[in-house]
PDB file of C-alpha atoms in Angstrom:
ATOM      1  CA  MET A   9      15.229 -19.445  25.499  1.00 73.00           C
ATOM      2  CA  ASN A  10      15.494 -20.617  21.909  1.00 77.00           C
ATOM      3  CA  TYR A  11      11.731 -20.833  21.196  1.00 92.00           C
ATOM      4  CA  LEU A  12      12.304 -23.959  19.121  1.00 92.00           C
ATOM      5  CA  ASP A  13       8.599 -24.802  18.814  1.00 96.00           C
ATOM      6  CA  ILE A  14       7.578 -21.547  17.153  1.00 97.00           C
ATOM      7  CA  ARG A  15      10.793 -21.393  15.131  1.00 96.00           C
ATOM      8  CA  THR A  16      10.061 -24.842  13.693  1.00 97.00           C
ATOM      9  CA  GLU A  17       6.396 -24.066  13.073  1.00 97.00           C
ATOM     10  CA  CYS A  18       7.341 -20.799  11.393  1.00 97.00           C
ATOM     11  CA  VAL A  19       9.876 -22.420   9.052  1.00 97.00           C
ATOM     12  CA  ALA A  20       7.330 -25.072   8.089  1.00 97.00           C
ATOM     13  CA  ALA A  21       4.681 -22.430   7.369  1.00 97.00           C
ATOM     14  CA  ASN A  22       6.999 -20.362   5.181  1.00 96.00           C
ATOM     15  CA  LYS A  23       8.177 -23.398   3.232  1.00 96.00           C
ATOM     16  CA  ALA A  24       4.586 -24.561   2.798  1.00 96.00           C
ATOM     17  CA  LEU A  25       3.695 -21.242   1.182  1.00 95.00           C
ATOM     18  CA  GLN A  26       6.387 -21.769  -1.411  1.00 93.00           C
ATOM     19  CA  ALA A  27       5.423 -25.410  -1.947  1.00 94.00           C
ATOM     20  CA  ALA A  28       1.810 -24.358  -2.523  1.00 94.00           C
ATOM     21  CA  GLY A  29       2.872 -21.981  -5.300  1.00 93.00           C
ATOM     22  CA  LEU A  30       1.790 -18.854  -3.416  1.00 95.00           C
ATOM     23  CA  ILE A  31       5.245 -17.279  -3.462  1.00 90.00           C
ATOM     24  CA  ASP A  32       7.224 -15.668  -6.256  1.00 88.00           C
ATOM     25  CA  LEU A  33      10.859 -14.912  -5.432  1.00 87.00           C
ATOM     26  CA  THR A  34      10.750 -13.894  -1.751  1.00 84.00           C
ATOM     27  CA  PHE A  35       7.405 -12.067  -1.904  1.00 89.00           C
ATOM     28  CA  GLY A  36       5.756 -13.355   1.263  1.00 92.00           C
ATOM     29  CA  ASN A  37       6.205 -14.307   4.877  1.00 95.00           C
ATOM     30  CA  ALA A  38       4.648 -16.131   7.810  1.00 97.00           C
ATOM     31  CA  SER A  39       4.823 -15.577  11.539  1.00 98.00           C
ATOM     32  CA  VAL A  40       3.879 -17.755  14.529  1.00 98.00           C
ATOM     33  CA  LEU A  41       3.043 -16.513  18.029  1.00 98.00           C
ATOM     34  CA  ASP A  42       3.880 -17.892  21.459  1.00 97.00           C
ATOM     35  CA  ALA A  43       0.976 -16.256  23.277  1.00 95.00           C
ATOM     36  CA  ALA A  44       2.199 -17.161  26.748  1.00 95.00           C
ATOM     37  CA  GLU A  45       5.605 -15.556  26.182  1.00 95.00           C
ATOM     38  CA  LYS A  46       4.176 -12.718  24.038  1.00 96.00           C
ATOM     39  CA  VAL A  47       6.760 -13.231  21.311  1.00 97.00           C
ATOM     40  CA  PHE A  48       6.518 -14.441  17.734  1.00 98.00           C
ATOM     41  CA  ALA A  49       8.818 -15.998  15.168  1.00 97.00           C
ATOM     42  CA  ILE A  50       8.962 -14.465  11.700  1.00 97.00           C
ATOM     43  CA  LYS A  51      10.841 -15.049   8.465  1.00 95.00           C
ATOM     44  CA  PRO A  52      14.026 -12.984   8.004  1.00 94.00           C
ATOM     45  CA  SER A  53      13.878 -10.379   5.274  1.00 92.00           C
ATOM     46  CA  GLY A  54      14.875 -11.418   1.761  1.00 89.00           C
ATOM     47  CA  VAL A  55      16.235 -14.867   2.660  1.00 90.00           C
ATOM     48  CA  PRO A  56      15.349 -17.526   0.036  1.00 89.00           C
ATOM     49  CA  TYR A  57      12.870 -20.097   1.311  1.00 90.00           C
ATOM     50  CA  GLU A  58      15.140 -23.043   0.579  1.00 90.00           C
ATOM     51  CA  GLU A  59      17.724 -21.571   2.976  1.00 92.00           C
ATOM     52  CA  LEU A  60      15.359 -21.236   5.925  1.00 92.00           C
ATOM     53  CA  VAL A  61      16.096 -23.207   9.094  1.00 95.00           C
ATOM     54  CA  PRO A  62      14.684 -22.771  12.609  1.00 95.00           C
ATOM     55  CA  GLU A  63      17.792 -20.914  13.734  1.00 94.00           C
ATOM     56  CA  SER A  64      17.310 -18.245  11.063  1.00 94.00           C
ATOM     57  CA  MET A  65      13.864 -17.235  12.301  1.00 95.00           C
ATOM     58  CA  VAL A  66      13.786 -13.900  14.123  1.00 96.00           C
ATOM     59  CA  ILE A  67      12.037 -13.767  17.502  1.00 97.00           C
ATOM     60  CA  VAL A  68      10.220 -10.489  18.137  1.00 97.00           C
ATOM     61  CA  SER A  69       8.233  -9.391  21.175  1.00 97.00           C
ATOM     62  CA  LEU A  70       4.776  -7.906  20.843  1.00 97.00           C
ATOM     63  CA  ASP A  71       6.250  -4.526  21.763  1.00 95.00           C
ATOM     64  CA  GLY A  72       8.584  -4.703  18.763  1.00 95.00           C
ATOM     65  CA  THR A  73      11.828  -5.660  20.517  1.00 95.00           C
ATOM     66  CA  ILE A  74      14.018  -8.220  18.734  1.00 95.00           C
ATOM     67  CA  VAL A  75      14.463 -10.909  21.373  1.00 95.00           C
ATOM     68  CA  GLU A  76      16.604 -13.380  19.441  1.00 92.00           C
ATOM     69  CA  GLY A  77      18.111 -13.569  15.976  1.00 89.00           C
ATOM     70  CA  ASP A  78      21.057 -12.208  14.024  1.00 89.00           C
ATOM     71  CA  LEU A  79      19.103 -11.418  10.856  1.00 93.00           C
ATOM     72  CA  ARG A  80      16.788  -8.536  10.055  1.00 93.00           C
ATOM     73  CA  PRO A  81      13.139  -9.595  10.311  1.00 94.00           C
ATOM     74  CA  SER A  82      10.744  -9.336   7.397  1.00 94.00           C
ATOM     75  CA  SER A  83       9.961  -5.748   6.470  1.00 94.00           C
ATOM     76  CA  ASP A  84       6.311  -6.677   7.102  1.00 96.00           C
ATOM     77  CA  GLU A  85       7.057  -7.529  10.752  1.00 97.00           C
ATOM     78  CA  PRO A  86       5.134  -4.506  12.150  1.00 98.00           C
ATOM     79  CA  THR A  87       2.025  -5.559  10.216  1.00 98.00           C
ATOM     80  CA  HIS A  88       2.241  -9.081  11.627  1.00 98.00           C
ATOM     81  CA  ARG A  89       2.774  -7.663  15.101  1.00 98.00           C
ATOM     82  CA  ARG A  90      -0.225  -5.346  14.869  1.00 98.00           C
ATOM     83  CA  LEU A  91      -2.502  -8.166  13.686  1.00 98.00           C
ATOM     84  CA  LEU A  92      -1.287 -10.548  16.379  1.00 98.00           C
ATOM     85  CA  GLN A  93      -1.867  -7.882  19.011  1.00 98.00           C
ATOM     86  CA  ALA A  94      -5.392  -7.278  17.725  1.00 98.00           C
ATOM     87  CA  PHE A  95      -6.468 -10.886  17.195  1.00 98.00           C
ATOM     88  CA  MET A  96      -4.552 -13.031  19.702  1.00 97.00           C
ATOM     89  CA  ASP A  97      -7.422 -12.865  22.195  1.00 96.00           C
ATOM     90  CA  ARG A  98      -9.553 -14.634  19.581  1.00 96.00           C
ATOM     91  CA  GLY A  99      -7.097 -17.516  19.304  1.00 96.00           C
ATOM     92  CA  ILE A 100      -5.091 -16.216  16.335  1.00 98.00           C
ATOM     93  CA  ARG A 101      -1.452 -17.380  16.468  1.00 98.00           C
ATOM     94  CA  SER A 102      -0.199 -17.044  12.921  1.00 98.00           C
ATOM     95  CA  VAL A 103      -0.205 -14.414  10.180  1.00 98.00           C
ATOM     96  CA  VAL A 104       0.624 -15.060   6.523  1.00 98.00           C
ATOM     97  CA  HIS A 105       1.279 -12.510   3.799  1.00 97.00           C
ATOM     98  CA  THR A 106       1.639 -13.405   0.141  1.00 97.00           C
ATOM     99  CA  HIS A 107       1.482 -11.756  -3.244  1.00 96.00           C
ATOM    100  CA  SER A 108      -0.543 -14.641  -4.685  1.00 97.00           C
ATOM    101  CA  ARG A 109      -1.639 -13.507  -8.081  1.00 96.00           C
ATOM    102  CA  ASN A 110      -5.418 -13.707  -8.134  1.00 97.00           C
ATOM    103  CA  ALA A 111      -5.828 -12.259  -4.653  1.00 98.00           C
ATOM    104  CA  VAL A 112      -3.455  -9.440  -5.606  1.00 98.00           C
ATOM    105  CA  ALA A 113      -5.534  -8.820  -8.728  1.00 98.00           C
ATOM    106  CA  PHE A 114      -8.542  -8.034  -6.524  1.00 98.00           C
ATOM    107  CA  ALA A 115      -6.401  -5.823  -4.268  1.00 98.00           C
ATOM    108  CA  GLN A 116      -5.110  -3.913  -7.291  1.00 98.00           C
ATOM    109  CA  ALA A 117      -8.619  -3.608  -8.710  1.00 97.00           C
ATOM    110  CA  GLU A 118      -9.659  -2.178  -5.315  1.00 98.00           C
ATOM    111  CA  GLN A 119     -12.360  -4.831  -4.965  1.00 97.00           C
ATOM    112  CA  SER A 120     -13.391  -7.187  -2.217  1.00 98.00           C
ATOM    113  CA  ILE A 121     -13.721 -10.851  -3.150  1.00 98.00           C
ATOM    114  CA  PRO A 122     -17.472 -11.550  -3.076  1.00 97.00           C
ATOM    115  CA  CYS A 123     -18.860 -14.798  -1.720  1.00 98.00           C
ATOM    116  CA  LEU A 124     -19.976 -16.326  -4.990  1.00 97.00           C
ATOM    117  CA  GLY A 125     -20.294 -19.946  -3.922  1.00 97.00           C
ATOM    118  CA  THR A 126     -19.850 -22.666  -1.352  1.00 96.00           C
ATOM    119  CA  THR A 127     -16.084 -23.056  -1.751  1.00 96.00           C
ATOM    120  CA  HIS A 128     -15.726 -19.486  -0.547  1.00 97.00           C
ATOM    121  CA  ALA A 129     -18.265 -20.022   2.251  1.00 97.00           C
ATOM    122  CA  ASP A 130     -16.375 -23.048   3.526  1.00 96.00           C
ATOM    123  CA  TYR A 131     -13.633 -20.643   4.662  1.00 97.00           C
ATOM    124  CA  PHE A 132     -15.049 -17.123   4.857  1.00 98.00           C
ATOM    125  CA  ASN A 133     -18.430 -16.129   6.259  1.00 97.00           C
ATOM    126  CA  GLY A 134     -18.865 -13.308   3.769  1.00 96.00           C
ATOM    127  CA  SER A 135     -16.828 -11.263   1.329  1.00 98.00           C
ATOM    128  CA  VAL A 136     -13.076 -10.933   1.855  1.00 98.00           C
ATOM    129  CA  PRO A 137     -12.763  -7.161   2.306  1.00 98.00           C
ATOM    130  CA  VAL A 138     -10.387  -4.743   0.667  1.00 98.00           C
ATOM    131  CA  THR A 139      -8.994  -1.902   2.753  1.00 98.00           C
ATOM    132  CA  ARG A 140      -9.349   1.767   2.010  1.00 97.00           C
ATOM    133  CA  GLU A 141      -6.445   3.585   0.387  1.00 97.00           C
ATOM    134  CA  MET A 142      -3.736   4.456   2.883  1.00 96.00           C
ATOM    135  CA  ARG A 143      -3.152   8.173   3.343  1.00 97.00           C
ATOM    136  CA  PRO A 144       0.271   9.769   2.728  1.00 97.00           C
ATOM    137  CA  ASP A 145       0.644  10.621   6.425  1.00 97.00           C
ATOM    138  CA  GLU A 146       0.072   6.959   7.353  1.00 97.00           C
ATOM    139  CA  VAL A 147       2.642   5.761   4.839  1.00 96.00           C
ATOM    140  CA  ASN A 148       5.185   8.322   6.005  1.00 96.00           C
ATOM    141  CA  ARG A 149       4.513   7.788   9.701  1.00 94.00           C
ATOM    142  CA  GLY A 150       5.047   4.026   9.720  1.00 95.00           C
ATOM    143  CA  TYR A 151       3.960   2.234   6.570  1.00 97.00           C
ATOM    144  CA  GLU A 152       4.002  -1.373   7.766  1.00 97.00           C
ATOM    145  CA  TRP A 153       2.487  -0.633  11.192  1.00 98.00           C
ATOM    146  CA  GLU A 154      -0.244   1.474   9.627  1.00 98.00           C
ATOM    147  CA  THR A 155      -0.911  -1.320   7.148  1.00 98.00           C
ATOM    148  CA  GLY A 156      -1.845  -3.439  10.156  1.00 98.00           C
ATOM    149  CA  ASN A 157      -3.978  -0.627  11.521  1.00 98.00           C
ATOM    150  CA  VAL A 158      -5.942  -0.250   8.297  1.00 98.00           C
ATOM    151  CA  ILE A 159      -6.614  -4.013   8.252  1.00 98.00           C
ATOM    152  CA  VAL A 160      -7.872  -3.878  11.842  1.00 98.00           C
ATOM    153  CA  GLU A 161      -9.983  -0.842  10.940  1.00 98.00           C
ATOM    154  CA  THR A 162     -11.431  -2.651   7.930  1.00 98.00           C
ATOM    155  CA  LEU A 163     -12.447  -5.673   9.978  1.00 97.00           C
ATOM    156  CA  GLY A 164     -14.034  -3.509  12.661  1.00 96.00           C
ATOM    157  CA  LYS A 165     -16.133  -5.710  14.942  1.00 95.00           C
ATOM    158  CA  THR A 166     -16.048  -8.682  12.570  1.00 97.00           C
ATOM    159  CA  ASP A 167     -14.854 -11.898  14.209  1.00 97.00           C
ATOM    160  CA  PRO A 168     -11.366 -12.584  12.754  1.00 97.00           C
ATOM    161  CA  ASN A 169     -12.204 -16.298  12.841  1.00 97.00           C
ATOM    162  CA  GLU A 170     -15.116 -15.727  10.452  1.00 97.00           C
ATOM    163  CA  ILE A 171     -13.335 -13.409   8.035  1.00 98.00           C
ATOM    164  CA  SER A 172      -9.726 -14.527   8.358  1.00 98.00           C
ATOM    165  CA  ALA A 173      -8.198 -12.470   5.545  1.00 98.00           C
ATOM    166  CA  ALA A 174      -8.125  -8.973   4.125  1.00 98.00           C
ATOM    167  CA  LEU A 175      -6.789  -7.448   0.940  1.00 98.00           C
ATOM    168  CA  VAL A 176      -4.626  -4.384   1.399  1.00 98.00           C
ATOM    169  CA  ARG A 177      -5.529  -2.034  -1.428  1.00 98.00           C
ATOM    170  CA  SER A 178      -2.874  -1.908  -4.169  1.00 96.00           C
ATOM    171  CA  HIS A 179      -0.790  -4.424  -2.204  1.00 97.00           C
ATOM    172  CA  GLY A 180      -2.103  -7.905  -1.466  1.00 97.00           C
ATOM    173  CA  PRO A 181      -3.561 -10.357   1.039  1.00 98.00           C
ATOM    174  CA  PHE A 182      -2.889 -10.846   4.718  1.00 98.00           C
ATOM    175  CA  VAL A 183      -4.345 -13.989   6.267  1.00 98.00           C
ATOM    176  CA  TRP A 184      -4.423 -15.308   9.840  1.00 98.00           C
ATOM    177  CA  GLY A 185      -5.230 -18.494  11.697  1.00 98.00           C
ATOM    178  CA  SER A 186      -4.932 -20.485  14.890  1.00 97.00           C
ATOM    179  CA  SER A 187      -1.619 -22.044  13.831  1.00 97.00           C
ATOM    180  CA  GLY A 188       0.980 -21.901  11.092  1.00 97.00           C
ATOM    181  CA  PRO A 189      -0.602 -24.799   9.164  1.00 97.00           C
ATOM    182  CA  LYS A 190      -4.080 -23.308   9.493  1.00 98.00           C
ATOM    183  CA  ALA A 191      -2.975 -19.867   8.271  1.00 98.00           C
ATOM    184  CA  VAL A 192      -1.272 -21.484   5.267  1.00 98.00           C
ATOM    185  CA  GLU A 193      -4.413 -23.519   4.554  1.00 97.00           C
ATOM    186  CA  ILE A 194      -6.495 -20.337   4.583  1.00 98.00           C
ATOM    187  CA  ALA A 195      -3.993 -18.595   2.290  1.00 98.00           C
ATOM    188  CA  ILE A 196      -4.280 -21.486  -0.173  1.00 98.00           C
ATOM    189  CA  ALA A 197      -8.079 -21.343   0.035  1.00 98.00           C
ATOM    190  CA  LEU A 198      -8.032 -17.572  -0.478  1.00 98.00           C
ATOM    191  CA  GLU A 199      -6.050 -17.861  -3.696  1.00 98.00           C
ATOM    192  CA  ALA A 200      -8.334 -20.659  -4.913  1.00 98.00           C
ATOM    193  CA  ILE A 201     -11.513 -18.680  -4.326  1.00 98.00           C
ATOM    194  CA  ALA A 202      -9.923 -15.569  -5.852  1.00 98.00           C
ATOM    195  CA  ASP A 203      -9.147 -17.601  -8.973  1.00 98.00           C
ATOM    196  CA  MET A 204     -12.725 -18.907  -9.080  1.00 98.00           C
ATOM    197  CA  ALA A 205     -14.089 -15.399  -8.577  1.00 98.00           C
ATOM    198  CA  VAL A 206     -12.011 -13.954 -11.430  1.00 98.00           C
ATOM    199  CA  LYS A 207     -13.347 -16.655 -13.750  1.00 98.00           C
ATOM    200  CA  THR A 208     -16.937 -16.373 -12.520  1.00 97.00           C
ATOM    201  CA  LEU A 209     -17.008 -12.599 -12.890  1.00 97.00           C
ATOM    202  CA  SER A 210     -15.494 -12.833 -16.369  1.00 97.00           C
ATOM    203  CA  LEU A 211     -18.404 -15.087 -17.372  1.00 97.00           C
ATOM    204  CA  LYS A 212     -21.069 -13.152 -15.480  1.00 97.00           C
ATOM    205  CA  PRO A 213     -19.902  -9.753 -14.169  1.00 95.00           C
ATOM    206  CA  LYS A 214     -23.089  -9.280 -12.138  1.00 94.00           C
ATOM    207  CA  ALA A 215     -23.203 -12.748 -10.600  1.00 94.00           C
ATOM    208  CA  SER A 216     -25.398 -12.504  -7.499  1.00 92.00           C
ATOM    209  CA  GLY A 217     -23.333 -14.916  -5.406  1.00 93.00           C
ATOM    210  CA  ALA A 218     -24.289 -17.471  -2.804  1.00 93.00           C
ATOM    211  CA  PRO A 219     -27.516 -16.635  -0.956  1.00 94.00           C
ATOM    212  CA  ASP A 220     -27.137 -15.940   2.755  1.00 94.00           C
ATOM    213  CA  HIS A 221     -28.754 -19.190   3.907  1.00 96.00           C
ATOM    214  CA  ILE A 222     -26.365 -21.266   1.772  1.00 94.00           C
ATOM    215  CA  ARG A 223     -23.337 -19.200   2.850  1.00 95.00           C
ATOM    216  CA  LYS A 224     -24.176 -19.541   6.540  1.00 93.00           C
ATOM    217  CA  LYS A 225     -24.905 -23.271   6.234  1.00 94.00           C
ATOM    218  CA  HIS A 226     -21.566 -24.014   4.604  1.00 94.00           C
ATOM    219  CA  PHE A 227     -19.559 -21.873   6.991  1.00 94.00           C
ATOM    220  CA  LEU A 228     -21.249 -23.099  10.163  1.00 92.00           C
ATOM    221  CA  ARG A 229     -21.239 -26.789   9.267  1.00 92.00           C
ATOM    222  CA  LYS A 230     -17.458 -26.523   9.172  1.00 89.00           C
ATOM    223  CA  HIS A 231     -16.742 -23.876  11.821  1.00 89.00           C
ATOM    224  CA  GLY A 232     -19.843 -23.407  13.973  1.00 84.00           C
ATOM    225  CA  ALA A 233     -20.513 -24.620  17.511  1.00 86.00           C
ATOM    226  CA  GLU A 234     -22.331 -27.673  16.095  1.00 86.00           C
ATOM    227  CA  ALA A 235     -19.985 -28.264  13.152  1.00 87.00           C
ATOM    228  CA  TYR A 236     -20.228 -31.720  11.625  1.00 88.00           C
ATOM    229  CA  TYR A 237     -17.724 -31.516   8.758  1.00 88.00           C
ATOM    230  CA  GLY A 238     -14.811 -33.952   9.098  1.00 85.00           C
ATOM    231  CA  GLN A 239     -14.146 -36.369  11.906  1.00 84.00           C
ATOM    232  CA  PRO A 240     -14.650 -35.814  15.653  1.00 78.00           C
ATOM    233  CA  LYS A 241     -11.536 -34.647  17.470  1.00 71.00           C
TER     234      LYS A 241
END
């Protein structure tokens, strides 16, 4: 098989990250899952975005076997794989990692991004969490795989469709969604709300944030069972 559908979707997602200004150099990657075949496509390591074509995507199984591809997959492949394993039963098909600057600022400051207003609540039903510091044994044992584990640990029982991003402490954001385009959209939204949060907290460091009833209203009107934002499908 050549897995053309997920290869094409993966290329488009990676290029969209660059077009959105979320990527410096080659600092970022996207993956897209074929849940039925239990394989995913992911960007090859270090390849410039303008050179990406469907054929250059690496196909990896959920057990870590390279199924197709002549190039080395992204060094973050084990993190993508761990998140897809953990969240695929909730409809998650795509993972995005960037070093977008405002989100990274929160990760480096070891702070979650608080829900300060309705723009945030339109995408995340609460704060975007930051992980704990990774221990030396985790880094030495399998850094990228354990990065995925610490994200899963941080989310706990939280629905990954309600909080669809996490900040890895000292590193940066990982985001997920039901498709490549959706994961990219969430990554763009994450950087926007991180930028707004930096500015808000610089003006009012103890800003109380959106009250729960406003947060829930904005999230559920867009994502809830009776959502009414946008047009009927």
